[in-house]
Amino acid sequence: MAQLFFAFLCVVGISIGQILFKLCANGFTKAGSFYDFRSLSILLLALVLYGITTIGWIWVLQKIDLGRAYPIMALAFVIVPCLSYLFLGESFNRQYFVGTALIMAGILISVGSKI
């Protein structure tokens, strides 16, 4: 059970990294240059977070089967848009929520019996 918790932490880390990548991209666009210090700092933070998360994911894969862990990675398809709504002001339509519900159902079906 602890391994699934750490797998979830990896997904959260990856999701936060995606938000940081978007903030970096927005910063580069606003600055009109790839040499914007703030944007480069955000990019570095995102890369460090991805590196740490990757090491954590490798640890998870040492403990449990990929087929058991990988469906949890699909949570990123739910978490990233939620974070983009909260931190980037992005909005979604009804189809998004239907798709999200289907993803969650798929995760529960594929992993639920293995927990």
Tab-separated table of C-alpha atoms in Angstrom:
chain	number	residue	atom	x	y	z
A	1	MET	CA	0.000	0.000	0.000
A	2	ALA	CA	2.897	2.376	0.706
A	3	GLN	CA	4.153	1.794	-2.818
A	4	LEU	CA	0.856	2.992	-4.285
A	5	PHE	CA	1.050	6.094	-2.086
A	6	PHE	CA	4.534	6.829	-3.439
A	7	ALA	CA	3.280	6.180	-6.980
A	8	PHE	CA	0.576	8.773	-6.336
A	9	LEU	CA	3.223	11.214	-5.046
A	10	CYS	CA	5.144	10.703	-8.281
A	11	VAL	CA	2.032	11.543	-10.281
A	12	VAL	CA	1.504	14.691	-8.224
A	13	GLY	CA	5.150	15.665	-8.794
A	14	ILE	CA	4.822	15.108	-12.544
A	15	SER	CA	1.604	17.136	-12.551
A	16	ILE	CA	3.183	20.058	-10.711
A	17	GLY	CA	6.091	19.835	-13.147
A	18	GLN	CA	3.651	20.261	-16.044
A	19	ILE	CA	2.253	23.425	-14.461
A	20	LEU	CA	5.793	24.726	-13.997
A	21	PHE	CA	6.580	23.969	-17.655
A	22	LYS	CA	3.500	25.964	-18.700
A	23	LEU	CA	4.503	28.869	-16.437
A	24	CYS	CA	7.965	28.748	-17.991
A	25	ALA	CA	6.526	28.752	-21.515
A	26	ASN	CA	4.263	31.683	-20.663
A	27	GLY	CA	7.243	33.541	-19.215
A	28	PHE	CA	9.338	32.983	-22.324
A	29	THR	CA	6.457	34.217	-24.490
A	30	LYS	CA	5.941	37.302	-22.345
A	31	ALA	CA	9.669	38.108	-22.250
A	32	GLY	CA	10.067	37.394	-25.947
A	33	SER	CA	13.292	35.537	-25.237
A	34	PHE	CA	14.632	32.244	-23.961
A	35	TYR	CA	17.056	34.199	-21.784
A	36	ASP	CA	14.502	35.373	-19.236
A	37	PHE	CA	15.975	34.642	-15.785
A	38	ARG	CA	12.623	34.064	-14.070
A	39	SER	CA	11.449	31.650	-16.754
A	40	LEU	CA	14.768	29.811	-16.755
A	41	SER	CA	14.512	29.486	-12.962
A	42	ILE	CA	11.042	27.975	-13.285
A	43	LEU	CA	12.340	25.619	-15.983
A	44	LEU	CA	15.187	24.506	-13.727
A	45	LEU	CA	12.765	23.889	-10.859
A	46	ALA	CA	10.521	21.833	-13.165
A	47	LEU	CA	13.472	19.748	-14.389
A	48	VAL	CA	14.684	19.118	-10.831
A	49	LEU	CA	11.175	18.080	-9.792
A	50	TYR	CA	10.956	15.753	-12.813
A	51	GLY	CA	14.340	14.258	-11.913
A	52	ILE	CA	13.340	13.604	-8.308
A	53	THR	CA	9.993	12.222	-9.418
A	54	THR	CA	11.678	9.913	-11.922
A	55	ILE	CA	13.942	8.508	-9.218
A	56	GLY	CA	10.864	8.003	-7.028
A	57	TRP	CA	9.077	6.242	-9.896
A	58	ILE	CA	12.027	3.894	-10.372
A	59	TRP	CA	11.829	3.052	-6.655
A	60	VAL	CA	8.096	2.346	-7.038
A	61	LEU	CA	8.802	0.057	-9.996
A	62	GLN	CA	11.309	-1.878	-7.901
A	63	LYS	CA	8.509	-2.674	-5.475
A	64	ILE	CA	5.466	-3.317	-7.662
A	65	ASP	CA	4.647	-4.451	-11.191
A	66	LEU	CA	4.493	-1.823	-13.932
A	67	GLY	CA	1.019	-3.049	-14.876
A	68	ARG	CA	-0.151	-2.255	-11.361
A	69	ALA	CA	1.606	1.103	-11.063
A	70	TYR	CA	1.161	2.578	-14.521
A	71	PRO	CA	-2.614	3.099	-14.468
A	72	ILE	CA	-2.024	5.417	-11.520
A	73	MET	CA	0.022	7.607	-13.876
A	74	ALA	CA	-3.242	8.273	-15.737
A	75	LEU	CA	-4.255	10.404	-12.766
A	76	ALA	CA	-2.006	13.064	-14.270
A	77	PHE	CA	-4.693	13.504	-16.971
A	78	VAL	CA	-7.035	14.528	-14.150
A	79	ILE	CA	-4.649	16.405	-11.837
A	80	VAL	CA	-2.918	18.602	-14.441
A	81	PRO	CA	-6.129	20.200	-15.762
A	82	CYS	CA	-7.378	20.728	-12.194
A	83	LEU	CA	-4.124	22.497	-11.332
A	84	SER	CA	-4.290	24.500	-14.555
A	85	TYR	CA	-7.760	25.645	-13.546
A	86	LEU	CA	-6.549	26.679	-10.093
A	87	PHE	CA	-3.214	28.269	-10.996
A	88	LEU	CA	-3.525	29.281	-14.642
A	89	GLY	CA	-7.191	30.233	-14.855
A	90	GLU	CA	-7.950	27.726	-17.619
A	91	SER	CA	-11.525	26.556	-18.041
A	92	PHE	CA	-13.149	23.342	-19.249
A	93	ASN	CA	-16.406	22.254	-20.848
A	94	ARG	CA	-18.760	19.415	-19.960
A	95	GLN	CA	-16.954	16.995	-22.274
A	96	TYR	CA	-13.821	17.390	-20.171
A	97	PHE	CA	-15.675	16.317	-17.038
A	98	VAL	CA	-17.165	13.293	-18.808
A	99	GLY	CA	-13.695	12.318	-20.041
A	100	THR	CA	-12.254	12.782	-16.559
A	101	ALA	CA	-14.952	10.568	-15.076
A	102	LEU	CA	-14.151	7.884	-17.656
A	103	ILE	CA	-10.433	8.096	-16.831
A	104	MET	CA	-11.174	7.749	-13.121
A	105	ALA	CA	-13.460	4.788	-13.789
A	106	GLY	CA	-10.749	3.145	-15.875
A	107	ILE	CA	-8.184	3.645	-13.116
A	108	LEU	CA	-10.529	2.189	-10.504
A	109	ILE	CA	-11.356	-0.779	-12.724
A	110	SER	CA	-7.752	-1.541	-13.628
A	111	VAL	CA	-6.124	-0.918	-10.255
A	112	GLY	CA	-9.005	-1.331	-7.804
A	113	SER	CA	-8.819	-5.088	-7.658
A	114	LYS	CA	-5.047	-4.966	-7.145
A	115	ILE	CA	-5.010	-2.643	-4.134
